[in-house]
Amino acid sequence: MRLLVTGGAGFIGANFVHQTVTTRPGVQVTVLDKLTYAGNRSSLDPIADRIEFVHGDIADAALVERLVGGVDAVVHFAAESHNDNSLADPWPFVQTNIVGTYSLLQAVRKHQVRYHHISTDEVYGDLELDDPSAFTEATPYNPSSPYSASKASSDMLVRAWVRSFGVRATISNCSNNYGPYQHVEKFIPRQITNLIDGVRPRLYGSGHQVRDWIHVDDHNSAVWEILERGRIGRTYLIGAQGERDNKSVVQLILEAFGRPADDFDHVTDRPGHDLRYAIDSSLLRTELGWTPRYSDFRTGLAATVQWYRDNENWWRPQKAATENAYAAAGEKVL
Ligand SMILES: NC(=O)c1ccc[n+]([C@@H]2O[C@H](COP(=O)([O-])OP(=O)(O)OC[C@H]3O[C@@H](n4cnc5c(N)ncnc54)[C@H](O)[C@@H]3O)[C@@H](O)[C@H]2O)c1
């Protein structure tokens, strides 16, 4: 199988490419990545001689058409992915997440190539903290931020291309990922790298917002199940029953560093910060028989803390710029 992976230098995409070359040596991988601030070519260094890397933009229709014409399937991870950035400047989110997806869909339509679309549970909006329900494939879309609205728009394009043009596509909406190679702007790596630097962690608002955490390897094993055995036109929710409030995540990270549970600062909450996300992944589990490997969040988190301790060379170059950007955006607790 020849596979085009967009966004393969980003967090989830890079882990997907690592998992693919390790578990499926017969698959020929081409990565297409624009190497934005979030892309890091060095994430692919350990497997550089086993893949092809193309530096380019998914919104470049001619490039995308040429690449898609040479593969059997596309897995589309590339995106602007950081909620906070989408509040400061929504335009790149519209351009990459919507126009970029459009360009891929036109190419897979023309070449009749199998397409898997990576999306997020944030398209469903949020749940009240005391609401015991979870998102399912039937939950209506209700995005809150420019990021989630742009992802929701791209999902809708995929559905329309399946219905209108017979594109062989599947969609997955996954909950919050954690694991190696995640940019230090994101919640868990930021807390870990701050602690390595001796800086107290910071928490938005009360820290009672609940996220449903999944290890990135579990997300990617589910993507492979869907790519190989998923029903065309279907949406699958991916989650590992990893619900935790942000405060308890910070406390587990503090525990991994042997620090007291109250050793953190509060910062003002961001506008529209979603309260709770929770995924019901029964369809994926019953129809495709998928199960997560990391059923214990504490174990997966401890492994992630260790990865950031062992791979300072990977994250150190991003750290100062990220903290400067947070400071410039108004987070004064440094
Ligand atoms: N991180 C999560 O918790 C999470 C959860 C569910 C779904 N998702 C989805 O998974 C996908 C990957 O997320 P991530 O966390 O790995 O993101 P990321 O920001 O770490 O990586 C995105 C990658 O896409 C590349 N990219 C950006 N714009 C591009 C363009 N125009 N052309 C080509 N490449 C471009 C970047 O250079 C980067 O390598 C996204 O679609 C995101 O919406 C993420």
CSV table of C-alpha atoms in Angstrom, one decimal, residues 22-305:
chain,number,residue,atom,x,y,z
A,22,THR,CA,7.0,-0.2,12.8
A,23,THR,CA,3.9,-2.3,12.5
A,24,ARG,CA,3.3,-2.3,8.7
A,25,PRO,CA,6.7,-2.4,7.0
A,26,GLY,CA,5.0,-3.1,3.6
A,27,VAL,CA,3.4,0.3,3.6
A,28,GLN,CA,5.2,3.0,1.6
A,29,VAL,CA,4.7,6.3,3.4
A,30,THR,CA,4.9,9.8,1.8
A,31,VAL,CA,4.5,12.7,4.3
A,32,LEU,CA,3.2,16.1,3.1
A,33,ASP,CA,3.8,18.8,5.6
A,34,LYS,CA,4.1,22.6,5.4
A,35,LEU,CA,6.3,22.7,8.5
A,36,THR,CA,4.4,25.5,10.2
A,37,TYR,CA,5.6,26.4,13.7
A,38,ALA,CA,3.8,23.2,14.8
A,39,GLY,CA,5.5,20.9,12.4
A,40,ASN,CA,8.9,19.5,13.4
A,41,ARG,CA,10.9,17.6,10.8
A,42,SER,CA,13.1,16.1,13.5
A,43,SER,CA,10.2,14.1,14.9
A,44,LEU,CA,10.7,11.9,11.8
A,45,ASP,CA,14.5,11.7,12.1
A,46,PRO,CA,14.6,8.2,13.6
A,47,ILE,CA,12.7,6.9,10.5
A,48,ALA,CA,13.8,9.4,7.9
A,49,ASP,CA,15.3,6.7,5.6
A,50,ARG,CA,12.1,4.7,5.6
A,51,ILE,CA,9.7,7.4,4.3
A,52,GLU,CA,9.5,10.1,1.6
A,53,PHE,CA,9.1,13.7,2.9
A,54,VAL,CA,7.5,16.4,0.8
A,55,HIS,CA,7.6,20.0,2.1
A,56,GLY,CA,4.4,21.7,0.9
A,57,ASP,CA,0.9,23.0,1.5
A,58,ILE,CA,-2.3,20.9,1.4
A,59,ALA,CA,-4.0,24.0,-0.1
A,60,ASP,CA,-1.6,23.8,-3.1
A,61,ALA,CA,-4.0,22.0,-5.5
A,62,ALA,CA,-1.5,21.1,-8.2
A,63,LEU,CA,1.0,19.6,-5.7
A,64,VAL,CA,-1.8,17.7,-3.9
A,65,GLU,CA,-3.2,16.3,-7.1
A,66,ARG,CA,0.2,15.0,-8.2
A,67,LEU,CA,0.9,13.3,-4.8
A,68,VAL,CA,-2.6,11.8,-4.5
A,69,GLY,CA,-2.3,10.4,-8.0
A,70,GLY,CA,0.6,8.2,-6.8
A,71,VAL,CA,-1.0,6.6,-3.7
A,72,ASP,CA,-3.7,4.1,-2.7
A,73,ALA,CA,-4.9,6.0,0.4
A,74,VAL,CA,-4.6,9.3,2.2
A,75,VAL,CA,-4.8,9.9,5.9
A,76,HIS,CA,-5.3,13.6,6.5
A,77,PHE,CA,-3.9,15.0,9.8
A,78,ALA,CA,-2.6,18.4,8.7
A,79,ALA,CA,-4.4,21.2,10.4
A,80,GLU,CA,-4.0,24.4,12.4
A,81,SER,CA,-4.8,22.7,15.7
A,82,HIS,CA,-4.4,25.2,18.6
A,83,ASN,CA,-7.6,26.7,20.0
A,84,ASP,CA,-5.9,29.7,21.6
A,85,ASN,CA,-4.3,30.6,18.3
A,86,SER,CA,-7.7,30.4,16.5
A,87,LEU,CA,-9.0,33.1,18.9
A,88,ALA,CA,-6.1,35.4,18.1
A,89,ASP,CA,-6.1,34.9,14.3
A,90,PRO,CA,-8.8,32.6,12.8
A,91,TRP,CA,-7.7,33.0,9.1
A,92,PRO,CA,-5.0,30.2,8.9
A,93,PHE,CA,-7.7,27.9,10.4
A,94,VAL,CA,-10.1,28.7,7.6
A,95,GLN,CA,-7.4,28.4,5.0
A,96,THR,CA,-5.7,25.2,6.1
A,97,ASN,CA,-8.6,23.3,7.7
A,98,ILE,CA,-11.3,24.1,5.2
A,99,VAL,CA,-9.6,25.1,1.9
A,100,GLY,CA,-6.8,22.5,2.5
A,101,THR,CA,-9.4,19.8,3.1
A,102,TYR,CA,-11.3,20.9,0.0
A,103,SER,CA,-8.1,20.5,-2.1
A,104,LEU,CA,-7.5,17.0,-0.8
A,105,LEU,CA,-11.1,16.0,-1.4
A,106,GLN,CA,-11.0,17.2,-5.0
A,107,ALA,CA,-7.8,15.2,-5.6
A,108,VAL,CA,-9.1,11.9,-4.0
A,109,ARG,CA,-12.3,12.4,-6.0
A,110,LYS,CA,-10.4,12.7,-9.2
A,111,HIS,CA,-8.1,9.7,-8.6
A,112,GLN,CA,-10.6,7.6,-6.7
A,113,VAL,CA,-8.3,7.2,-3.8
A,114,ARG,CA,-9.4,6.0,-0.3
A,115,TYR,CA,-9.4,8.9,2.2
A,116,HIS,CA,-9.5,9.0,6.0
A,117,HIS,CA,-10.2,12.3,7.6
A,118,ILE,CA,-8.9,13.0,11.1
A,119,SER,CA,-11.2,15.3,13.2
A,120,THR,CA,-11.9,16.2,16.8
A,121,ASP,CA,-14.6,15.7,19.4
A,122,GLU,CA,-14.6,19.5,19.8
A,123,VAL,CA,-17.0,19.7,16.8
A,124,TYR,CA,-19.7,18.6,19.2
A,125,GLY,CA,-19.3,21.6,21.5
A,126,ASP,CA,-19.2,20.8,25.2
A,127,LEU,CA,-21.3,19.1,27.9
A,128,GLU,CA,-22.3,20.5,31.3
A,129,LEU,CA,-20.1,19.2,34.1
A,130,ASP,CA,-23.0,17.4,35.7
A,131,ASP,CA,-24.3,15.9,32.5
A,132,PRO,CA,-23.6,12.2,32.5
A,133,SER,CA,-24.0,11.7,28.8
A,134,ALA,CA,-21.2,11.4,26.2
A,135,PHE,CA,-20.8,12.3,22.5
A,136,THR,CA,-21.9,9.7,20.0
A,137,GLU,CA,-21.8,9.7,16.2
A,138,ALA,CA,-25.3,11.0,16.3
A,139,THR,CA,-24.6,14.1,18.4
A,140,PRO,CA,-25.4,17.3,16.5
A,141,TYR,CA,-22.4,19.6,15.7
A,142,ASN,CA,-22.1,22.6,17.9
A,143,PRO,CA,-18.6,24.0,17.7
A,144,SER,CA,-17.5,26.8,20.0
A,145,SER,CA,-14.2,28.2,18.7
A,146,PRO,CA,-12.9,29.1,15.3
A,147,TYR,CA,-10.7,26.0,15.5
A,148,SER,CA,-13.6,23.6,16.1
A,149,ALA,CA,-15.8,25.4,13.6
A,150,SER,CA,-13.2,25.0,10.9
A,151,LYS,CA,-12.8,21.3,11.8
A,152,ALA,CA,-16.7,20.9,11.7
A,153,SER,CA,-16.7,22.6,8.3
A,154,SER,CA,-14.1,20.2,7.0
A,155,ASP,CA,-16.1,17.2,8.3
A,156,MET,CA,-19.2,18.5,6.5
A,157,LEU,CA,-17.2,18.8,3.2
A,158,VAL,CA,-16.1,15.1,3.6
A,159,ARG,CA,-19.7,14.0,4.1
A,160,ALA,CA,-20.8,15.9,1.1
A,161,TRP,CA,-18.1,14.5,-1.1
A,162,VAL,CA,-19.1,11.0,-0.1
A,163,ARG,CA,-22.8,11.6,-0.9
A,164,SER,CA,-22.4,13.8,-4.0
A,165,PHE,CA,-19.3,12.3,-5.6
A,166,GLY,CA,-19.0,8.8,-4.2
A,167,VAL,CA,-15.6,9.5,-2.5
A,168,ARG,CA,-14.5,6.5,-0.4
A,169,ALA,CA,-14.0,8.3,2.9
A,170,THR,CA,-14.3,7.7,6.6
A,171,ILE,CA,-14.1,10.2,9.4
A,172,SER,CA,-12.9,9.9,13.0
A,173,ASN,CA,-13.5,12.3,15.8
A,174,CYS,CA,-11.1,11.8,18.6
A,175,SER,CA,-10.8,13.2,22.1
A,176,ASN,CA,-7.7,14.9,23.6
A,177,ASN,CA,-4.4,13.2,22.8
A,178,TYR,CA,-1.3,13.1,24.9
A,179,GLY,CA,2.1,11.4,24.3
A,180,PRO,CA,5.5,12.0,22.7
A,181,TYR,CA,6.3,14.7,20.1
A,182,GLN,CA,3.4,17.1,21.2
A,183,HIS,CA,4.2,20.8,20.8
A,184,VAL,CA,5.0,22.5,24.1
A,185,GLU,CA,2.2,25.0,23.6
A,186,LYS,CA,-0.3,22.2,24.5
A,187,PHE,CA,-1.6,21.7,28.0
A,188,ILE,CA,0.2,18.5,29.1
A,189,PRO,CA,3.7,19.1,27.5
A,190,ARG,CA,3.6,22.7,28.7
A,191,GLN,CA,3.1,21.6,32.3
A,192,ILE,CA,5.8,18.9,32.0
A,193,THR,CA,8.4,21.2,30.4
A,194,ASN,CA,7.6,24.0,32.9
A,195,LEU,CA,8.3,21.6,35.7
A,196,ILE,CA,11.5,20.4,34.1
A,197,ASP,CA,12.5,24.1,34.0
A,198,GLY,CA,11.5,24.6,37.6
A,199,VAL,CA,8.4,26.7,36.8
A,200,ARG,CA,5.1,26.1,38.6
A,201,PRO,CA,2.3,24.8,36.4
A,202,ARG,CA,-0.5,27.1,35.4
A,203,LEU,CA,-4.2,26.2,35.2
A,204,TYR,CA,-7.0,28.0,33.4
A,205,GLY,CA,-9.7,29.1,35.7
A,206,SER,CA,-10.8,26.6,38.4
A,207,GLY,CA,-9.4,23.6,36.5
A,208,HIS,CA,-12.7,21.8,36.7
A,209,GLN,CA,-13.0,21.5,32.9
A,210,VAL,CA,-13.1,17.8,31.9
A,211,ARG,CA,-11.2,16.4,29.0
A,212,ASP,CA,-11.3,12.8,27.8
A,213,TRP,CA,-7.6,11.8,27.4
A,214,ILE,CA,-6.3,9.2,25.0
A,215,HIS,CA,-2.7,8.1,24.4
A,216,VAL,CA,-1.7,9.1,20.8
A,217,ASP,CA,-0.7,5.4,20.0
A,218,ASP,CA,-4.3,4.3,20.8
A,219,HIS,CA,-5.7,7.1,18.6
A,220,ASN,CA,-3.5,5.9,15.8
A,221,SER,CA,-4.2,2.2,16.2
A,222,ALA,CA,-7.9,3.1,15.9
A,223,VAL,CA,-7.2,5.1,12.7
A,224,TRP,CA,-5.6,2.0,11.2
A,225,GLU,CA,-8.6,-0.2,12.1
A,226,ILE,CA,-10.9,2.3,10.4
A,227,LEU,CA,-8.7,2.7,7.4
A,228,GLU,CA,-8.5,-1.1,6.9
A,229,ARG,CA,-12.0,-2.2,8.0
A,230,GLY,CA,-14.2,0.9,8.5
A,231,ARG,CA,-17.5,1.3,6.6
A,232,ILE,CA,-17.3,4.0,3.8
A,233,GLY,CA,-19.2,7.1,4.7
A,234,ARG,CA,-19.1,6.4,8.4
A,235,THR,CA,-18.0,8.5,11.3
A,236,TYR,CA,-16.2,6.8,14.2
A,237,LEU,CA,-15.6,8.3,17.6
A,238,ILE,CA,-12.3,7.5,19.2
A,239,GLY,CA,-11.9,7.6,22.9
A,240,ALA,CA,-10.4,5.6,25.7
A,241,GLN,CA,-12.6,6.5,28.7
A,242,GLY,CA,-9.9,8.8,30.0
A,243,GLU,CA,-12.1,11.5,31.6
A,244,ARG,CA,-10.1,13.8,33.9
A,245,ASP,CA,-10.5,17.4,35.0
A,246,ASN,CA,-7.6,19.7,34.2
A,247,LYS,CA,-6.7,20.1,37.9
A,248,SER,CA,-6.3,16.4,38.5
A,249,VAL,CA,-4.1,16.1,35.4
A,250,VAL,CA,-1.8,18.9,36.7
A,251,GLN,CA,-1.8,17.0,40.1
A,252,LEU,CA,-0.8,13.7,38.4
A,253,ILE,CA,2.0,15.5,36.6
A,254,LEU,CA,3.2,17.1,39.9
A,255,GLU,CA,3.1,13.6,41.4
A,256,ALA,CA,5.3,12.3,38.6
A,257,PHE,CA,7.8,15.0,39.7
A,258,GLY,CA,7.5,14.2,43.4
A,259,ARG,CA,6.0,17.7,44.0
A,260,PRO,CA,3.0,18.6,46.3
A,261,ALA,CA,-0.5,18.5,44.8
A,262,ASP,CA,-1.1,22.2,45.3
A,263,ASP,CA,2.1,23.4,43.7
A,264,PHE,CA,0.5,25.3,40.8
A,265,ASP,CA,-0.9,28.8,39.9
A,266,HIS,CA,-4.3,29.8,38.5
A,267,VAL,CA,-4.6,32.0,35.4
A,268,THR,CA,-7.7,33.7,34.0
A,269,ASP,CA,-9.8,31.4,31.9
A,270,ARG,CA,-10.0,31.9,28.1
A,271,PRO,CA,-13.3,33.1,26.5
A,272,GLY,CA,-15.6,30.2,25.6
A,273,HIS,CA,-13.4,27.5,27.3
A,274,ASP,CA,-15.5,24.3,26.9
A,275,LEU,CA,-16.5,22.6,30.1
A,276,ARG,CA,-16.6,19.0,29.4
A,277,TYR,CA,-15.9,16.6,26.5
A,278,ALA,CA,-16.6,12.9,26.8
A,279,ILE,CA,-16.6,10.3,24.0
A,280,ASP,CA,-18.7,7.2,23.6
A,281,SER,CA,-16.6,4.9,21.4
A,282,SER,CA,-18.9,1.9,21.4
A,283,LEU,CA,-19.3,1.8,17.6
A,284,LEU,CA,-15.5,1.5,17.1
A,285,ARG,CA,-15.2,-1.1,19.8
A,286,THR,CA,-18.2,-3.3,18.8
A,287,GLU,CA,-18.0,-2.9,15.0
A,288,LEU,CA,-14.2,-3.0,14.6
A,289,GLY,CA,-13.2,-4.7,17.8
A,290,TRP,CA,-10.7,-1.9,18.7
A,291,THR,CA,-9.4,-1.6,22.3
A,292,PRO,CA,-6.9,0.9,23.7
A,293,ARG,CA,-3.6,-0.3,25.0
A,294,TYR,CA,-3.2,2.5,27.6
A,295,SER,CA,-6.2,1.8,29.7
A,296,ASP,CA,-4.5,3.5,32.7
A,297,PHE,CA,-4.0,7.3,32.2
A,298,ARG,CA,-1.5,7.5,35.1
A,299,THR,CA,0.8,5.0,33.4
A,300,GLY,CA,0.5,6.7,30.0
A,301,LEU,CA,1.1,10.1,31.6
A,302,ALA,CA,4.2,8.8,33.5
A,303,ALA,CA,5.6,7.4,30.3
A,304,THR,CA,5.0,10.8,28.6
A,305,VAL,CA,6.7,12.7,31.4
